[in-house]
Amino acid sequence: MKVRATKAIVECLLEQGVDTIFGYPGGTILNLYDELYDYQDQIHHYLTAHEQGAAHAADGYARSTGKVGVCFATSGPGATNLTTGIATAYADSSPVVFITCNVAENLLGKDSFQEVDITGIAMPITKATYLVTDAQTIPDIIREAFAVAATGRPGPVLIDFLKNVTAPNVEIEYNPLPKKDHAKEGRLAVWDKRVGWEIRTPEPNMDDIDKLVQWIGEAKKPMLICGGGVVRGRADKEFIELAEKMDAPVAITLMGGGGFPGGHPLATGMIGMHGSQASNIACDTCDLLIAVGCRFSDRVALDPQSFAKQARLVHIDIDRAEIGKNVKTDHYVIGDAKRVLELVNERITATENPQWKAEVFSHDTHVPVIESDHMTPDQVLRTIYSKVPQDSIVATDVGQHQMWSIQHFHFSYPGQLLTSGGFGTMGFGLGAALGAKVGNPDKMVLHMTGDGCFRMNSQEMATESHYDIPVITIIFDNRTLGMVRPWQNLIYKKRFSQTDLGFAPDFVKLAEAYGLKGARVSTVEELEAAMDEAIAWGHGYVIDCVIDTDEMVRPMVGGGSAITNFMLT
Amino acid sequence: MKKTISVLVENQPAVLNKITGLFSRRAFNIESLAVGATDDKSISRITIIVDSGNNVVEQVEKQLNKLVEVIKVRTIEEHHMIGRELILVKVSANTRTRQDILNVCQIMGGKIDDISPTSMTLELTETTEKVELFLELLRPFSILEVARTGLVALQKGTGGI
């Protein structure tokens, strides 16, 4: 049937089950927004304060729900404001479809007002980009874009429509097609037939599985790493079964938080630069190390040459390009974590390793508590943890508070922890928290942040207030760039160059200006009272926790050095 | 170590950009690159020569495979390859040197494409080594301009990518 092009766009989104969009309008995308006006009962659009906030919100929504997030922005600055959000989603393999509109074809390439080559800019930070110049291709391209974002290793995709393509008088032939039939038509069908095209997740090679099963049988000191792939692949149950059957300690990467319960007796805590003693030492002493959905980043395999050198190192990943990219492994299995682990679990027998476990767990799995006159981050986190439901979603920004939060909280399901691990985006947290709350209205959502990070996107408190999305923001306020200062302290001879943030605003007043409530606390008692008030109030709340400037993240291994080479314990 | 990578891609705007981007973001240089349509106009073949370690090429090959527009990627081994490039060379020539240049051209199997009172433009399609030799032999006559296509390559025998 013939329909308006913009109607086809929105109908294609509905085919995908989209009911939530985060975005910000502007000149070139007005036609699409006009269409959206007729769909208000089917699609909830959240207008953020800034496009970056919309991008992070769509990302947080995707990470916490497992669905594909959708984000709209206009051309030029609207589109470039998305880029940090796109790169954040790309680095952490989060499926988000970004939709922008560009100037009309007759203005393209003429440095027109708000014109930018966003498909060119987004190329290295997306799985795919599409510049739509022909309205008739709309259904094919949107179906393809969602398939690309969600299948295999997930990730962001960008579609840029020329404004003339979305003009109200443009009609195209659109035939509704249920999502399950998308792969039978159009470009997706062409790909399906192509040799070597792996839009479908590869089925694991059985010889690879058998070899892994044999190695598991031979291992005396087995160890597992739970990476972000376990979270994205929602393979937590299979991973727990594997760990319990193998009776193997589990180190959890930053992105793996929620893939394996942090409170499980086999959990050794985080691994890497700020990993626990138990995790890092076990990686250095095990005889079999199976890393699932982890890419051995420079924050985990700090020194790729010496990483788990003594062990048989096995890599399970959905992305062939990750095999051997950072660390040379002894064996690998390519496939979806859930499927691979299912196959392995069917083939192994339960075993026990009491001696090996005793050895691993003789080292600290948790951060040592350091006494202080001031309220410590440890006290802040313990207080908060005691007040909130254990299934609360935690969105973090980037820095010390991120490490502390992830070290202290026990995440027990995929999507419970939302953090910018790969790209390390300061300002990610509030947008992500709002997206998560929208996608999970029944869960409590905490936004952990620092005074530096919060100032980067604090304007999203306007969104929080306007749509009444109740998120509790906890600021670890040390009036400094806490992750950088210790480096200056330890490595740069206390030359604190440009890391002093003592000129921050009054965060409580700022929250109030947006219609939220807030409290500034410097003792555990004050924090308890503030948390009680925040929970009872039920709307957006900001708690500014004053902590000492010289708090450090412990333990710490220096970049590039052996994983057991702790600078701080 | 030089590697020849042959890539079949959808013939679309910006595909070339995406492919070269995978090399440039790893800060390494493409020695030569040749693009052209295949028998199917919707599909282009890109032949890329890079000089780099095995690991890097392997990584780029894997990343190439992840691009939506890429249909197939194959590294062609030197001994399995028919590789040719075309070179156009404009050399200065006069009545005294014209015959010598013609000799070089004939020995190498080249062609004369253009001639003027003070110059000659020669054409040769050969392997990169022969093309280099051709240039070497012409250098004494003073080369004015050179244009090369870069290598295009196919696998020997019936097998292909």
PDB file of C-alpha atoms in Angstrom, chain A residues 254-488:
ATOM      1  CA  LEU A 254      33.813  -4.260  34.888  1.00  0.00           C
ATOM      2  CA  MET A 255      31.446  -4.990  32.014  1.00  0.00           C
ATOM      3  CA  GLY A 256      30.716  -8.476  33.350  1.00  0.00           C
ATOM      4  CA  GLY A 257      28.982  -7.071  36.446  1.00  0.00           C
ATOM      5  CA  GLY A 258      25.620  -8.826  36.731  1.00  0.00           C
ATOM      6  CA  GLY A 259      26.696 -11.760  34.559  1.00  0.00           C
ATOM      7  CA  PHE A 260      27.651 -13.703  37.669  1.00  0.00           C
ATOM      8  CA  PRO A 261      26.267 -12.856  41.123  1.00  0.00           C
ATOM      9  CA  GLY A 262      28.828 -10.793  42.997  1.00  0.00           C
ATOM     10  CA  GLY A 263      27.751 -12.436  46.268  1.00  0.00           C
ATOM     11  CA  HIS A 264      28.199 -15.995  44.997  1.00  0.00           C
ATOM     12  CA  PRO A 265      30.700 -18.062  47.030  1.00  0.00           C
ATOM     13  CA  LEU A 266      32.757 -18.648  43.868  1.00  0.00           C
ATOM     14  CA  ALA A 267      33.028 -14.921  43.014  1.00  0.00           C
ATOM     15  CA  THR A 268      36.500 -13.484  43.541  1.00  0.00           C
ATOM     16  CA  GLY A 269      35.502  -9.906  42.753  1.00  0.00           C
ATOM     17  CA  MET A 270      36.612  -7.623  39.982  1.00  0.00           C
ATOM     18  CA  ILE A 271      39.689  -8.312  37.855  1.00  0.00           C
ATOM     19  CA  GLY A 272      42.259  -5.961  36.359  1.00  0.00           C
ATOM     20  CA  MET A 273      43.644  -2.559  37.211  1.00  0.00           C
ATOM     21  CA  HIS A 274      41.390  -2.240  40.267  1.00  0.00           C
ATOM     22  CA  GLY A 275      40.785  -5.959  40.606  1.00  0.00           C
ATOM     23  CA  SER A 276      40.797  -7.803  43.907  1.00  0.00           C
ATOM     24  CA  GLN A 277      43.878  -9.610  45.116  1.00  0.00           C
ATOM     25  CA  ALA A 278      42.050 -12.919  44.787  1.00  0.00           C
ATOM     26  CA  SER A 279      41.031 -12.318  41.153  1.00  0.00           C
ATOM     27  CA  ASN A 280      44.355 -11.045  39.949  1.00  0.00           C
ATOM     28  CA  ILE A 281      46.486 -13.584  41.786  1.00  0.00           C
ATOM     29  CA  ALA A 282      44.247 -16.485  40.721  1.00  0.00           C
ATOM     30  CA  CYS A 283      44.633 -15.441  37.067  1.00  0.00           C
ATOM     31  CA  ASP A 284      48.346 -15.653  37.582  1.00  0.00           C
ATOM     32  CA  THR A 285      48.324 -19.088  39.225  1.00  0.00           C
ATOM     33  CA  CYS A 286      45.487 -21.070  37.610  1.00  0.00           C
ATOM     34  CA  ASP A 287      46.160 -23.819  35.078  1.00  0.00           C
ATOM     35  CA  LEU A 288      43.055 -23.240  32.959  1.00  0.00           C
ATOM     36  CA  LEU A 289      41.544 -19.805  32.385  1.00  0.00           C
ATOM     37  CA  ILE A 290      38.296 -19.572  30.451  1.00  0.00           C
ATOM     38  CA  ALA A 291      37.326 -16.030  29.523  1.00  0.00           C
ATOM     39  CA  VAL A 292      33.731 -15.669  28.394  1.00  0.00           C
ATOM     40  CA  GLY A 293      32.701 -12.603  26.393  1.00  0.00           C
ATOM     41  CA  CYS A 294      35.689 -10.582  27.460  1.00  0.00           C
ATOM     42  CA  ARG A 295      38.052  -8.792  25.121  1.00  0.00           C
ATOM     43  CA  PHE A 296      41.160  -8.667  27.314  1.00  0.00           C
ATOM     44  CA  SER A 297      41.206  -4.883  27.269  1.00  0.00           C
ATOM     45  CA  ASP A 298      44.197  -2.994  28.587  1.00  0.00           C
ATOM     46  CA  ARG A 299      42.332  -2.550  31.875  1.00  0.00           C
ATOM     47  CA  VAL A 300      42.132  -6.323  32.385  1.00  0.00           C
ATOM     48  CA  ALA A 301      45.146  -7.767  30.577  1.00  0.00           C
ATOM     49  CA  LEU A 302      47.328  -4.861  31.652  1.00  0.00           C
ATOM     50  CA  ASP A 303      50.392  -6.602  30.276  1.00  0.00           C
ATOM     51  CA  PRO A 304      49.233  -8.904  27.478  1.00  0.00           C
ATOM     52  CA  GLN A 305      52.606 -10.697  27.339  1.00  0.00           C
ATOM     53  CA  SER A 306      52.504 -11.987  30.896  1.00  0.00           C
ATOM     54  CA  PHE A 307      48.726 -12.363  31.234  1.00  0.00           C
ATOM     55  CA  ALA A 308      47.855 -15.865  32.497  1.00  0.00           C
ATOM     56  CA  LYS A 309      51.010 -17.128  30.845  1.00  0.00           C
ATOM     57  CA  GLN A 310      51.158 -20.245  33.009  1.00  0.00           C
ATOM     58  CA  ALA A 311      47.600 -21.300  32.120  1.00  0.00           C
ATOM     59  CA  ARG A 312      45.826 -22.809  29.184  1.00  0.00           C
ATOM     60  CA  LEU A 313      43.940 -19.724  28.088  1.00  0.00           C
ATOM     61  CA  VAL A 314      40.590 -20.248  26.382  1.00  0.00           C
ATOM     62  CA  HIS A 315      38.547 -17.463  24.844  1.00  0.00           C
ATOM     63  CA  ILE A 316      34.801 -17.749  24.209  1.00  0.00           C
ATOM     64  CA  ASP A 317      33.457 -14.864  22.149  1.00  0.00           C
ATOM     65  CA  ILE A 318      30.780 -14.089  19.598  1.00  0.00           C
ATOM     66  CA  ASP A 319      33.105 -11.883  17.573  1.00  0.00           C
ATOM     67  CA  ARG A 320      35.801 -13.656  15.574  1.00  0.00           C
ATOM     68  CA  ALA A 321      37.776 -10.423  15.400  1.00  0.00           C
ATOM     69  CA  GLU A 322      38.288 -10.502  19.184  1.00  0.00           C
ATOM     70  CA  ILE A 323      40.186 -13.798  19.030  1.00  0.00           C
ATOM     71  CA  GLY A 324      43.865 -13.109  19.346  1.00  0.00           C
ATOM     72  CA  LYS A 325      43.360  -9.338  19.096  1.00  0.00           C
ATOM     73  CA  ASN A 326      44.826  -8.363  22.445  1.00  0.00           C
ATOM     74  CA  VAL A 327      46.079 -11.558  24.061  1.00  0.00           C
ATOM     75  CA  LYS A 328      47.354 -14.711  22.419  1.00  0.00           C
ATOM     76  CA  THR A 329      45.062 -17.518  23.497  1.00  0.00           C
ATOM     77  CA  ASP A 330      45.598 -21.290  23.412  1.00  0.00           C
ATOM     78  CA  HIS A 331      42.105 -22.195  22.301  1.00  0.00           C
ATOM     79  CA  TYR A 332      38.885 -20.449  21.384  1.00  0.00           C
ATOM     80  CA  VAL A 333      35.230 -21.099  20.720  1.00  0.00           C
ATOM     81  CA  ILE A 334      33.277 -18.651  18.580  1.00  0.00           C
ATOM     82  CA  GLY A 335      29.602 -18.310  19.335  1.00  0.00           C
ATOM     83  CA  ASP A 336      26.924 -16.799  21.503  1.00  0.00           C
ATOM     84  CA  ALA A 337      27.902 -17.209  25.167  1.00  0.00           C
ATOM     85  CA  LYS A 338      24.549 -18.753  26.062  1.00  0.00           C
ATOM     86  CA  ARG A 339      24.763 -21.394  23.336  1.00  0.00           C
ATOM     87  CA  VAL A 340      28.425 -22.227  23.895  1.00  0.00           C
ATOM     88  CA  LEU A 341      27.967 -22.604  27.641  1.00  0.00           C
ATOM     89  CA  GLU A 342      24.861 -24.748  27.166  1.00  0.00           C
ATOM     90  CA  LEU A 343      26.853 -27.117  24.970  1.00  0.00           C
ATOM     91  CA  VAL A 344      29.752 -27.205  27.406  1.00  0.00           C
ATOM     92  CA  ASN A 345      27.516 -27.709  30.447  1.00  0.00           C
ATOM     93  CA  GLU A 346      25.822 -30.707  28.808  1.00  0.00           C
ATOM     94  CA  ARG A 347      29.182 -32.361  28.332  1.00  0.00           C
ATOM     95  CA  ILE A 348      31.028 -31.828  31.608  1.00  0.00           C
ATOM     96  CA  THR A 349      30.619 -33.588  34.917  1.00  0.00           C
ATOM     97  CA  ALA A 350      30.517 -31.822  38.240  1.00  0.00           C
ATOM     98  CA  THR A 351      33.786 -31.745  40.104  1.00  0.00           C
ATOM     99  CA  GLU A 352      35.234 -30.223  43.263  1.00  0.00           C
ATOM    100  CA  ASN A 353      38.423 -28.265  43.803  1.00  0.00           C
ATOM    101  CA  PRO A 354      38.580 -27.575  47.551  1.00  0.00           C
ATOM    102  CA  GLN A 355      42.350 -27.126  47.670  1.00  0.00           C
ATOM    103  CA  TRP A 356      42.515 -24.738  44.743  1.00  0.00           C
ATOM    104  CA  LYS A 357      39.602 -22.725  46.079  1.00  0.00           C
ATOM    105  CA  ALA A 358      41.204 -22.494  49.495  1.00  0.00           C
ATOM    106  CA  GLU A 359      44.339 -21.150  47.810  1.00  0.00           C
ATOM    107  CA  VAL A 360      42.403 -18.539  45.794  1.00  0.00           C
ATOM    108  CA  PHE A 361      40.134 -17.424  48.608  1.00  0.00           C
ATOM    109  CA  SER A 362      43.044 -17.039  51.013  1.00  0.00           C
ATOM    110  CA  HIS A 363      43.525 -13.707  49.218  1.00  0.00           C
ATOM    111  CA  ASP A 364      41.166 -10.759  49.620  1.00  0.00           C
ATOM    112  CA  THR A 365      38.104 -10.768  47.394  1.00  0.00           C
ATOM    113  CA  HIS A 366      37.036  -7.438  48.766  1.00  0.00           C
ATOM    114  CA  VAL A 367      38.565  -4.084  49.226  1.00  0.00           C
ATOM    115  CA  PRO A 368      40.221  -3.604  52.580  1.00  0.00           C
ATOM    116  CA  VAL A 369      38.292  -1.177  54.774  1.00  0.00           C
ATOM    117  CA  ILE A 370      40.388   1.806  55.723  1.00  0.00           C
ATOM    118  CA  GLU A 371      39.469   3.748  58.838  1.00  0.00           C
ATOM    119  CA  SER A 372      39.153   7.511  58.574  1.00  0.00           C
ATOM    120  CA  ASP A 373      37.832  10.531  60.474  1.00  0.00           C
ATOM    121  CA  HIS A 374      35.717  11.441  57.462  1.00  0.00           C
ATOM    122  CA  MET A 375      32.818   9.554  55.968  1.00  0.00           C
ATOM    123  CA  THR A 376      34.473   7.010  53.657  1.00  0.00           C
ATOM    124  CA  PRO A 377      33.229   5.816  50.258  1.00  0.00           C
ATOM    125  CA  ASP A 378      32.953   2.385  51.829  1.00  0.00           C
ATOM    126  CA  GLN A 379      30.560   3.737  54.472  1.00  0.00           C
ATOM    127  CA  VAL A 380      28.546   5.599  51.850  1.00  0.00           C
ATOM    128  CA  LEU A 381      28.108   2.462  49.783  1.00  0.00           C
ATOM    129  CA  ARG A 382      27.305   0.206  52.730  1.00  0.00           C
ATOM    130  CA  THR A 383      24.686   2.671  53.951  1.00  0.00           C
ATOM    131  CA  ILE A 384      23.041   2.949  50.553  1.00  0.00           C
ATOM    132  CA  TYR A 385      23.169  -0.794  49.997  1.00  0.00           C
ATOM    133  CA  SER A 386      21.386  -1.388  53.281  1.00  0.00           C
ATOM    134  CA  LYS A 387      18.562   0.974  52.316  1.00  0.00           C
ATOM    135  CA  VAL A 388      17.685  -0.110  48.779  1.00  0.00           C
ATOM    136  CA  PRO A 389      16.188  -3.308  47.340  1.00  0.00           C
ATOM    137  CA  GLN A 390      18.922  -5.740  46.320  1.00  0.00           C
ATOM    138  CA  ASP A 391      17.702  -5.770  42.721  1.00  0.00           C
ATOM    139  CA  SER A 392      18.118  -1.998  42.286  1.00  0.00           C
ATOM    140  CA  ILE A 393      19.662  -0.916  39.002  1.00  0.00           C
ATOM    141  CA  VAL A 394      22.914   0.986  39.352  1.00  0.00           C
ATOM    142  CA  ALA A 395      24.076   3.407  36.656  1.00  0.00           C
ATOM    143  CA  THR A 396      27.501   4.908  37.162  1.00  0.00           C
ATOM    144  CA  ASP A 397      29.547   7.649  35.653  1.00  0.00           C
ATOM    145  CA  VAL A 398      33.284   7.211  35.256  1.00  0.00           C
ATOM    146  CA  GLY A 399      35.999   7.516  37.847  1.00  0.00           C
ATOM    147  CA  GLN A 400      36.605   6.567  41.453  1.00  0.00           C
ATOM    148  CA  HIS A 401      32.914   6.346  42.362  1.00  0.00           C
ATOM    149  CA  GLN A 402      32.500   3.900  39.466  1.00  0.00           C
ATOM    150  CA  MET A 403      35.184   1.570  40.782  1.00  0.00           C
ATOM    151  CA  TRP A 404      34.013   1.847  44.383  1.00  0.00           C
ATOM    152  CA  SER A 405      30.390   1.179  43.450  1.00  0.00           C
ATOM    153  CA  ILE A 406      31.234  -1.847  41.338  1.00  0.00           C
ATOM    154  CA  GLN A 407      33.641  -3.215  43.936  1.00  0.00           C
ATOM    155  CA  HIS A 408      31.078  -2.877  46.738  1.00  0.00           C
ATOM    156  CA  PHE A 409      27.717  -3.706  45.204  1.00  0.00           C
ATOM    157  CA  HIS A 410      26.835  -7.275  44.366  1.00  0.00           C
ATOM    158  CA  PHE A 411      25.137  -7.378  40.998  1.00  0.00           C
ATOM    159  CA  SER A 412      23.081 -10.452  40.414  1.00  0.00           C
ATOM    160  CA  TYR A 413      21.477 -10.195  36.978  1.00  0.00           C
ATOM    161  CA  PRO A 414      22.374  -8.828  33.526  1.00  0.00           C
ATOM    162  CA  GLY A 415      21.361  -5.230  33.093  1.00  0.00           C
ATOM    163  CA  GLN A 416      21.589  -4.394  36.783  1.00  0.00           C
ATOM    164  CA  LEU A 417      24.849  -2.525  36.320  1.00  0.00           C
ATOM    165  CA  LEU A 418      25.083   0.171  33.664  1.00  0.00           C
ATOM    166  CA  THR A 419      28.546   1.599  33.273  1.00  0.00           C
ATOM    167  CA  SER A 420      30.683   3.017  30.508  1.00  0.00           C
ATOM    168  CA  GLY A 421      33.491   0.493  30.692  1.00  0.00           C
ATOM    169  CA  GLY A 422      35.033   0.629  27.251  1.00  0.00           C
ATOM    170  CA  PHE A 423      34.777   4.285  26.354  1.00  0.00           C
ATOM    171  CA  GLY A 424      34.897   5.645  29.917  1.00  0.00           C
ATOM    172  CA  THR A 425      32.414   8.431  29.284  1.00  0.00           C
ATOM    173  CA  MET A 426      32.081  10.949  32.093  1.00  0.00           C
ATOM    174  CA  GLY A 427      28.471  12.124  32.064  1.00  0.00           C
ATOM    175  CA  PHE A 428      27.049   8.767  30.969  1.00  0.00           C
ATOM    176  CA  GLY A 429      25.333   7.967  34.243  1.00  0.00           C
ATOM    177  CA  LEU A 430      22.348  10.274  34.563  1.00  0.00           C
ATOM    178  CA  GLY A 431      21.091   9.702  31.015  1.00  0.00           C
ATOM    179  CA  ALA A 432      21.628   5.963  31.372  1.00  0.00           C
ATOM    180  CA  ALA A 433      19.808   5.944  34.718  1.00  0.00           C
ATOM    181  CA  LEU A 434      16.826   7.768  33.210  1.00  0.00           C
ATOM    182  CA  GLY A 435      16.697   5.321  30.291  1.00  0.00           C
ATOM    183  CA  ALA A 436      16.890   2.397  32.696  1.00  0.00           C
ATOM    184  CA  LYS A 437      14.103   3.745  34.894  1.00  0.00           C
ATOM    185  CA  VAL A 438      11.881   4.304  31.853  1.00  0.00           C
ATOM    186  CA  GLY A 439      12.518   0.718  30.766  1.00  0.00           C
ATOM    187  CA  ASN A 440      12.184  -0.733  34.270  1.00  0.00           C
ATOM    188  CA  PRO A 441       9.598   1.389  36.097  1.00  0.00           C
ATOM    189  CA  ASP A 442       9.233  -1.160  38.912  1.00  0.00           C
ATOM    190  CA  LYS A 443      12.898  -1.161  39.871  1.00  0.00           C
ATOM    191  CA  MET A 444      14.698   1.378  41.979  1.00  0.00           C
ATOM    192  CA  VAL A 445      17.426   3.105  39.964  1.00  0.00           C
ATOM    193  CA  LEU A 446      20.521   4.610  41.531  1.00  0.00           C
ATOM    194  CA  HIS A 447      22.815   6.975  39.735  1.00  0.00           C
ATOM    195  CA  MET A 448      26.298   6.881  41.215  1.00  0.00           C
ATOM    196  CA  THR A 449      28.423   9.827  40.190  1.00  0.00           C
ATOM    197  CA  GLY A 450      31.257  12.124  41.116  1.00  0.00           C
ATOM    198  CA  ASP A 451      31.228  15.888  41.351  1.00  0.00           C
ATOM    199  CA  GLY A 452      33.184  16.092  38.080  1.00  0.00           C
ATOM    200  CA  CYS A 453      30.982  13.700  36.126  1.00  0.00           C
ATOM    201  CA  PHE A 454      27.709  15.084  37.415  1.00  0.00           C
ATOM    202  CA  ARG A 455      28.496  18.543  36.102  1.00  0.00           C
ATOM    203  CA  MET A 456      29.001  17.165  32.602  1.00  0.00           C
ATOM    204  CA  ASN A 457      25.352  16.284  32.038  1.00  0.00           C
ATOM    205  CA  SER A 458      23.511  17.507  35.124  1.00  0.00           C
ATOM    206  CA  GLN A 459      21.066  19.368  32.864  1.00  0.00           C
ATOM    207  CA  GLU A 460      19.276  16.037  32.432  1.00  0.00           C
ATOM    208  CA  MET A 461      17.765  16.728  35.857  1.00  0.00           C
ATOM    209  CA  ALA A 462      15.310  18.762  33.762  1.00  0.00           C
ATOM    210  CA  THR A 463      14.234  15.549  31.984  1.00  0.00           C
ATOM    211  CA  GLU A 464      14.139  13.683  35.282  1.00  0.00           C
ATOM    212  CA  SER A 465      11.896  16.330  36.777  1.00  0.00           C
ATOM    213  CA  HIS A 466       9.636  16.968  33.766  1.00  0.00           C
ATOM    214  CA  TYR A 467       8.761  13.307  33.193  1.00  0.00           C
ATOM    215  CA  ASP A 468       9.007  12.510  36.901  1.00  0.00           C
ATOM    216  CA  ILE A 469      11.495   9.685  36.431  1.00  0.00           C
ATOM    217  CA  PRO A 470      12.536   8.995  40.012  1.00  0.00           C
ATOM    218  CA  VAL A 471      16.262   8.334  40.162  1.00  0.00           C
ATOM    219  CA  ILE A 472      18.406   8.763  43.240  1.00  0.00           C
ATOM    220  CA  THR A 473      21.694  10.429  42.408  1.00  0.00           C
ATOM    221  CA  ILE A 474      24.567   9.831  44.798  1.00  0.00           C
ATOM    222  CA  ILE A 475      27.466  12.245  44.304  1.00  0.00           C
ATOM    223  CA  PHE A 476      30.832  11.210  45.725  1.00  0.00           C
ATOM    224  CA  ASP A 477      31.906  14.777  46.219  1.00  0.00           C
ATOM    225  CA  ASN A 478      35.641  15.046  46.791  1.00  0.00           C
ATOM    226  CA  ARG A 479      36.013  18.353  44.944  1.00  0.00           C
ATOM    227  CA  THR A 480      38.635  16.873  42.642  1.00  0.00           C
ATOM    228  CA  LEU A 481      38.986  14.666  39.600  1.00  0.00           C
ATOM    229  CA  GLY A 482      39.426  11.668  41.839  1.00  0.00           C
ATOM    230  CA  MET A 483      40.684   9.167  39.305  1.00  0.00           C
ATOM    231  CA  VAL A 484      43.324  11.508  37.973  1.00  0.00           C
ATOM    232  CA  ARG A 485      44.523  13.034  41.241  1.00  0.00           C
ATOM    233  CA  PRO A 486      45.963   9.772  42.659  1.00  0.00           C
ATOM    234  CA  TRP A 487      47.983   9.343  39.468  1.00  0.00           C
ATOM    235  CA  GLN A 488      49.338  12.836  39.932  1.00  0.00           C
TER     236      GLN A 488
END
